[in-house]
Amino acid sequence: MRRIVGIVLAVLLIGGVAVAVVAGRDSKDTSTATKTVRGVIGSEKAEFFADPEVVKALAAKGFTVKAETSGSWAMDQLPLKDYDFAFPGSKAPADELQHKSSVKGGPIRPFYSPLVVVAHRGAAQVLADNGLATLSGKSSGKLLMAPYLKAAKADRTWQQLKGAGKHAELTGTVFITSTDPVESNSGALYLAAASYVADGGRVAADEAAIDRTAPLLKKLIQVQGAQQTSSDAPFRDFISGVGNPLVLVYESQVASLLLQKQDLGDLVLLYPDTTVSSDHTLVPLTDSGRQFGELLSTDRRLRELAVRHGFRPQGAAAEFTAATAGHTDYIDQQLTGIRQAPVPTATVLRAMARRTRG
């Protein structure tokens, strides 16, 4: 009888332990459960969302993000009913996407980055010597948009610029490599800045305005030949020493490498004296998407990580300034003397982009 009682007690004890383990697992799963949100993002944010520290910070706040990349201007062609948010690189495509969302509250802008031009030191010096740029040191300066556009209109070649003969790589037409403006955010914003300067400081608002600058914009694009849909590939080519000596990128791409302490070689960062900032704008498509977007804007750790990837948080300039304090030989923290060009509506900008192709 004692043996039977002992066996029964042992079975009960084992059962109790098993129940406790299951309960513990259930409790653990509940406490660390995350809400999965699916979104489509511009490729310039892919590294941010893939960063293990970002994944960890989001999980700590209850979110798992599944992000797919797309050209910002191609997002409206996607089946948005399958997503919780869309996150293009600027306000214009976001405004289009917002019309397809029933979620209240409007878009959210967690961070931004101005468009810049990266140049090899030899090319930057030649531009400066010919009045197309000014240099403030070995690694930074300004691209003078009006003189540059005048040179582009005249089909100026590197061989026509004094001093270019010292640099064997500087041959052919002077142009800036940009992305496809029909699909890509940075390419479209390049047209916005160029058209604004070329039309005497007027933002294009109608077909007549498009007509006035269309021939020049077509030259800026068609001289490049085939274009990428993301600024990542031409930037990586530039860093590796191949490709065109002048490339349009986001400031965040350069700042990110600096903050990772990577060697930039002879890179010179030129801020166009009239440029456009890329306001990375999240469009909530579900309530979960809105919660996620608000978290990106308000959570201090996520803002720190956005800065680490080179972005400027909206309304938190001090965070970017502090992080880049050791890199002011490249980064113009206050964007001193740089004019922000207004961006046309999405309809006008799309029409501009289409005109560059035909």
Coordinates of C-alpha atoms in Angstrom, one line a residue:
M1 CA 0.0 0.0 0.0
R2 CA 2.8 2.4 0.9
R3 CA 4.4 1.6 -2.5
I4 CA 1.2 2.4 -4.3
V5 CA 0.7 5.7 -2.4
G6 CA 4.3 6.6 -3.3
I7 CA 3.8 6.0 -6.9
V8 CA 0.6 8.0 -7.0
L9 CA 2.3 10.9 -5.2
A10 CA 5.2 10.7 -7.7
V11 CA 2.9 10.8 -10.6
L12 CA 1.0 13.8 -9.1
L13 CA 4.3 15.6 -8.4
I14 CA 5.6 15.1 -12.0
G15 CA 2.2 16.3 -13.3
G16 CA 2.4 19.3 -11.1
V17 CA 5.9 20.2 -12.5
A18 CA 4.7 19.7 -16.0
V19 CA 1.8 22.0 -15.5
A20 CA 4.1 24.6 -13.9
V21 CA 6.5 24.5 -16.9
V22 CA 3.6 24.9 -19.4
A23 CA 2.2 27.8 -17.4
G24 CA 5.6 29.4 -17.2
R25 CA 6.0 29.2 -20.9
D26 CA 2.6 30.6 -21.5
S27 CA 3.3 33.4 -19.1
K28 CA 6.7 34.1 -20.8
D29 CA 5.0 34.2 -24.2
T30 CA 2.4 36.6 -23.0
S31 CA 4.9 39.0 -21.5
T32 CA 7.1 39.1 -24.5
A33 CA 4.5 38.8 -27.2
T34 CA 4.9 41.2 -30.1
K35 CA 2.4 42.6 -32.6
T36 CA 3.6 41.9 -36.1
V37 CA 3.1 44.8 -38.5
R38 CA 3.8 44.6 -42.2
G39 CA 4.9 47.5 -44.3
V40 CA 6.5 48.7 -47.5
I41 CA 9.5 51.0 -47.2
G42 CA 11.9 53.0 -49.4
S43 CA 15.1 51.0 -49.8
E44 CA 17.1 53.8 -48.1
K45 CA 15.5 52.7 -44.8
A46 CA 16.2 48.9 -45.3
E47 CA 19.4 48.9 -43.2
F48 CA 17.6 50.7 -40.4
F49 CA 14.9 48.1 -40.1
A50 CA 17.4 45.3 -40.5
D51 CA 19.6 46.6 -37.7
P52 CA 19.5 44.0 -34.8
E53 CA 19.4 46.9 -32.3
V54 CA 16.3 48.3 -34.0
V55 CA 14.7 44.9 -34.0
K56 CA 15.4 44.6 -30.3
A57 CA 14.1 48.1 -29.5
L58 CA 10.9 47.5 -31.4
A59 CA 10.4 44.1 -29.7
A60 CA 10.8 45.7 -26.3
K61 CA 7.9 47.9 -27.2
G62 CA 5.8 45.0 -28.5
F63 CA 6.4 45.2 -32.3
T64 CA 7.8 42.9 -34.9
V65 CA 8.2 44.5 -38.3
K66 CA 8.1 42.7 -41.6
A67 CA 9.3 45.3 -44.2
E68 CA 9.5 45.0 -48.0
T69 CA 11.3 47.6 -50.2
S70 CA 9.8 49.5 -53.1
G71 CA 10.5 52.7 -55.0
S72 CA 8.6 55.4 -53.2
W73 CA 6.7 56.4 -56.3
A74 CA 5.8 52.8 -57.1
M75 CA 4.1 52.1 -53.8
D76 CA 0.7 53.2 -54.9
Q77 CA 0.7 50.3 -57.4
L78 CA 1.0 47.7 -54.6
P79 CA -1.9 45.8 -53.0
L80 CA -2.0 48.1 -49.9
K81 CA -4.7 46.1 -48.3
D82 CA -2.0 43.6 -47.2
Y83 CA 0.0 46.2 -45.3
D84 CA -0.2 48.0 -42.0
F85 CA 1.8 51.0 -43.2
A86 CA 3.6 52.5 -46.2
F87 CA 6.8 54.4 -45.6
P88 CA 8.0 56.4 -48.7
G89 CA 10.9 58.8 -48.7
S90 CA 8.9 62.0 -49.0
K91 CA 5.6 63.8 -48.5
A92 CA 4.4 63.9 -52.1
P93 CA 4.0 60.1 -52.6
A94 CA 2.8 59.8 -49.1
D95 CA 0.0 62.3 -49.8
E96 CA -1.1 60.0 -52.7
L97 CA -1.0 57.0 -50.5
Q98 CA -2.9 58.8 -47.7
H99 CA -6.0 59.0 -50.0
K100 CA -6.1 55.2 -49.9
S101 CA -6.1 55.0 -46.1
S102 CA -9.2 55.0 -43.9
V103 CA -7.1 55.4 -40.7
K104 CA -7.7 58.8 -39.0
G105 CA -4.9 61.2 -38.2
G106 CA -2.8 61.6 -41.3
P107 CA 0.8 60.7 -42.1
I108 CA 3.6 60.7 -39.6
R109 CA 7.1 62.1 -40.3
P110 CA 9.6 60.5 -37.8
F111 CA 12.8 61.7 -39.5
Y112 CA 14.3 63.4 -42.6
S113 CA 17.4 63.8 -44.7
P114 CA 18.5 66.4 -47.2
L115 CA 19.7 65.5 -50.7
V116 CA 23.4 66.0 -51.2
V117 CA 26.0 65.3 -53.9
V118 CA 29.1 63.2 -53.2
A119 CA 32.2 64.0 -55.3
H120 CA 35.7 62.7 -55.4
R121 CA 38.1 65.4 -54.2
G122 CA 39.6 66.0 -57.7
A123 CA 36.2 66.6 -59.2
A124 CA 35.1 68.8 -56.3
Q125 CA 38.2 71.0 -56.7
V126 CA 37.6 71.3 -60.5
L127 CA 34.0 72.4 -59.9
A128 CA 35.2 75.0 -57.4
D129 CA 37.9 76.3 -59.7
N130 CA 35.3 76.8 -62.4
G131 CA 32.6 78.5 -60.2
L132 CA 30.3 75.5 -60.0
A133 CA 30.9 74.9 -56.3
T134 CA 32.6 76.3 -53.2
L135 CA 34.7 74.3 -50.8
S136 CA 34.8 74.9 -47.0
G137 CA 37.6 72.4 -46.4
K138 CA 38.9 69.1 -47.8
S139 CA 35.7 67.2 -47.3
S140 CA 32.7 69.5 -47.6
G141 CA 31.3 72.4 -49.6
K142 CA 28.3 73.6 -51.6
L143 CA 27.2 72.8 -55.1
L144 CA 26.0 76.1 -56.8
M145 CA 22.9 75.0 -58.5
A146 CA 22.4 77.9 -60.9
P147 CA 25.9 77.7 -62.4
Y148 CA 25.7 73.9 -62.5
L149 CA 22.4 74.0 -64.3
K150 CA 23.7 76.6 -66.8
A151 CA 26.7 74.2 -67.5
A152 CA 24.3 71.3 -67.9
K153 CA 22.1 73.3 -70.3
A154 CA 25.3 74.1 -72.4
D155 CA 26.4 70.4 -72.4
R156 CA 29.7 71.4 -70.8
T157 CA 32.3 68.6 -70.6
W158 CA 35.0 68.1 -68.0
Q159 CA 37.6 68.7 -70.7
Q160 CA 36.2 72.3 -71.0
L161 CA 36.8 73.0 -67.3
K162 CA 40.2 74.3 -66.3
G163 CA 42.2 71.9 -64.2
A164 CA 40.3 68.8 -65.3
G165 CA 43.2 67.7 -67.4
K166 CA 45.1 66.7 -64.2
H167 CA 42.5 64.0 -63.5
A168 CA 42.3 61.3 -66.1
E169 CA 39.0 60.0 -64.8
L170 CA 37.2 63.4 -65.5
T171 CA 36.0 63.0 -69.1
G172 CA 32.8 63.4 -71.0
T173 CA 29.8 65.5 -70.1
V174 CA 29.5 66.9 -66.5
F175 CA 26.5 65.4 -64.9
I176 CA 25.2 64.1 -61.6
T177 CA 24.1 60.5 -61.3
S178 CA 20.6 60.3 -59.9
T179 CA 17.9 57.6 -59.6
D180 CA 15.0 57.1 -61.9
P181 CA 12.5 59.9 -61.1
V182 CA 9.5 57.9 -62.3
E183 CA 10.0 55.3 -59.5
S184 CA 12.5 56.7 -57.0
N185 CA 12.1 59.4 -54.4
S186 CA 15.6 61.0 -54.7
G187 CA 15.4 61.2 -58.5
A188 CA 12.0 62.9 -58.3
L189 CA 13.2 65.4 -55.7
Y190 CA 16.2 66.2 -57.8
L191 CA 13.8 67.3 -60.5
A192 CA 11.9 69.4 -57.9
A193 CA 15.0 71.3 -56.9
A194 CA 16.3 71.7 -60.4
S195 CA 13.0 73.0 -61.8
Y196 CA 12.7 75.4 -58.9
V197 CA 16.1 77.0 -59.6
A198 CA 15.8 76.9 -63.4
D199 CA 12.4 78.6 -63.2
G200 CA 13.6 81.6 -61.2
G201 CA 12.6 80.3 -57.8
R202 CA 9.1 79.3 -58.7
V203 CA 7.6 76.0 -57.7
A204 CA 6.0 74.3 -60.7
A205 CA 2.2 74.3 -60.4
D206 CA 0.8 73.6 -63.9
E207 CA 1.6 72.4 -67.4
A208 CA 3.0 75.7 -68.5
A209 CA 5.6 75.5 -65.7
I210 CA 6.5 72.0 -66.7
D211 CA 7.0 73.1 -70.3
R212 CA 9.4 75.9 -69.2
T213 CA 11.9 73.5 -67.6
A214 CA 11.2 70.2 -69.4
P215 CA 14.1 70.5 -71.9
L216 CA 16.7 71.1 -69.2
L217 CA 15.3 68.3 -66.9
K218 CA 15.3 65.9 -69.9
K219 CA 19.0 66.7 -70.4
L220 CA 19.8 66.1 -66.7
I221 CA 18.2 62.6 -66.9
Q222 CA 19.0 61.4 -70.4
V223 CA 22.7 62.1 -70.2
Q224 CA 22.9 59.4 -67.5
G225 CA 21.7 56.5 -69.6
A226 CA 20.2 53.6 -67.6
Q227 CA 19.2 54.6 -64.0
Q228 CA 18.8 52.7 -60.8
T229 CA 15.6 52.8 -58.8
S230 CA 17.6 53.1 -55.5
S231 CA 20.4 55.5 -54.5
D232 CA 22.1 52.6 -52.6
A233 CA 23.7 51.0 -55.7
P234 CA 25.3 54.2 -57.2
F235 CA 26.5 55.3 -53.8
R236 CA 28.2 51.9 -53.2
D237 CA 29.8 52.2 -56.6
F238 CA 31.0 55.6 -55.7
I239 CA 32.5 54.5 -52.4
S240 CA 34.2 51.5 -54.1
G241 CA 35.8 53.9 -56.6
V242 CA 33.8 53.2 -59.8
G243 CA 31.0 55.0 -61.5
N244 CA 30.4 58.7 -62.1
P245 CA 32.4 61.2 -60.0
L246 CA 29.3 63.1 -59.0
V247 CA 26.4 61.2 -57.4
L248 CA 23.1 62.4 -55.8
V249 CA 22.5 60.6 -52.5
Y250 CA 20.9 61.3 -49.1
E251 CA 22.9 62.9 -46.4
S252 CA 21.9 60.0 -44.2
Q253 CA 23.9 57.6 -46.3
V254 CA 27.1 59.5 -45.7
A255 CA 26.4 60.2 -42.1
S256 CA 25.7 56.6 -41.4
L257 CA 29.1 55.5 -42.6
L258 CA 30.8 58.3 -40.6
L259 CA 29.0 57.2 -37.5
Q260 CA 30.1 53.6 -38.1
K261 CA 33.7 55.0 -38.4
Q262 CA 34.2 53.8 -42.0
D263 CA 36.9 55.3 -44.1
L264 CA 35.3 57.5 -46.9
G265 CA 38.5 57.9 -48.8
D266 CA 38.5 61.1 -50.9
L267 CA 34.8 61.7 -50.6
V268 CA 33.7 65.4 -50.6
L269 CA 30.1 66.1 -49.4
L270 CA 28.6 68.9 -51.4
Y271 CA 25.3 70.4 -50.2
P272 CA 23.4 72.0 -53.1
D273 CA 22.8 75.6 -52.2
T274 CA 19.1 74.9 -53.2
T275 CA 18.1 71.4 -52.2
V276 CA 15.1 69.4 -51.0
S277 CA 14.9 67.5 -47.8
S278 CA 13.5 64.0 -48.0
D279 CA 10.8 63.8 -45.3
H280 CA 10.5 60.1 -44.7
T281 CA 6.7 59.9 -44.2
L282 CA 4.9 57.0 -42.8
V283 CA 1.3 56.5 -43.9
P284 CA -0.7 54.3 -41.4
L285 CA -3.0 51.9 -43.2
T286 CA -4.3 50.2 -40.0
D287 CA -4.5 51.2 -36.4
S288 CA -1.5 49.0 -35.7
G289 CA 0.4 50.9 -38.4
R290 CA -0.5 54.2 -36.7
Q291 CA 0.7 52.9 -33.3
F292 CA 4.0 51.8 -34.9
G293 CA 4.5 55.1 -36.6
E294 CA 3.9 57.1 -33.4
L295 CA 6.4 54.9 -31.7
L296 CA 9.1 55.7 -34.3
S297 CA 8.5 59.4 -33.7
T298 CA 8.4 59.4 -29.9
D299 CA 10.6 56.6 -28.5
R300 CA 13.9 57.9 -27.5
R301 CA 15.9 54.7 -28.2
L302 CA 14.4 54.4 -31.7
R303 CA 15.3 58.1 -32.4
E304 CA 18.9 57.4 -31.2
L305 CA 19.1 54.5 -33.7
A306 CA 17.6 56.5 -36.5
V307 CA 20.4 59.1 -35.9
R308 CA 23.0 56.2 -35.9
H309 CA 21.7 55.5 -39.4
G310 CA 22.3 59.1 -40.4
F311 CA 18.7 60.4 -40.2
R312 CA 17.7 63.7 -38.6
P313 CA 14.8 63.1 -36.2
Q314 CA 11.9 65.6 -36.6
G315 CA 11.8 68.1 -33.7
A316 CA 15.0 66.7 -32.1
A317 CA 17.9 68.5 -33.9
A318 CA 20.1 68.3 -30.7
E319 CA 20.2 64.5 -31.0
F320 CA 21.7 64.7 -34.5
T321 CA 24.0 67.5 -33.6
A322 CA 25.4 65.6 -30.7
A323 CA 25.9 62.4 -32.6
T324 CA 27.7 64.1 -35.6
A325 CA 29.8 66.5 -33.5
G326 CA 33.0 64.7 -34.5
H327 CA 32.2 64.8 -38.2
T328 CA 31.6 68.5 -38.9
D329 CA 34.4 68.4 -41.5
Y330 CA 31.8 66.6 -43.7
I331 CA 28.4 67.3 -42.1
D332 CA 26.8 70.8 -42.2
Q333 CA 24.7 70.3 -39.0
Q334 CA 22.7 73.5 -39.3
L335 CA 22.4 73.4 -43.1
T336 CA 23.9 76.9 -43.2
G337 CA 22.9 79.1 -46.1
I338 CA 21.1 76.2 -47.8
R339 CA 17.7 77.0 -49.4
Q340 CA 14.9 74.5 -49.2
A341 CA 13.0 74.3 -52.5
P342 CA 9.2 73.7 -52.2
V343 CA 8.2 70.4 -53.8
P344 CA 5.4 70.4 -56.4
T345 CA 2.3 68.2 -55.9
A346 CA 2.6 64.5 -56.7
T347 CA 0.7 65.0 -60.0
V348 CA 3.0 67.7 -61.2
L349 CA 6.1 65.9 -60.2
R350 CA 5.0 62.7 -61.9
A351 CA 4.3 64.7 -65.1
M352 CA 7.8 66.2 -64.9
A353 CA 9.4 62.8 -64.5
R354 CA 7.5 61.4 -67.5
R355 CA 8.6 64.3 -69.6
T356 CA 12.2 63.4 -69.0
R357 CA 11.7 60.1 -70.8
G358 CA 10.2 61.3 -74.0

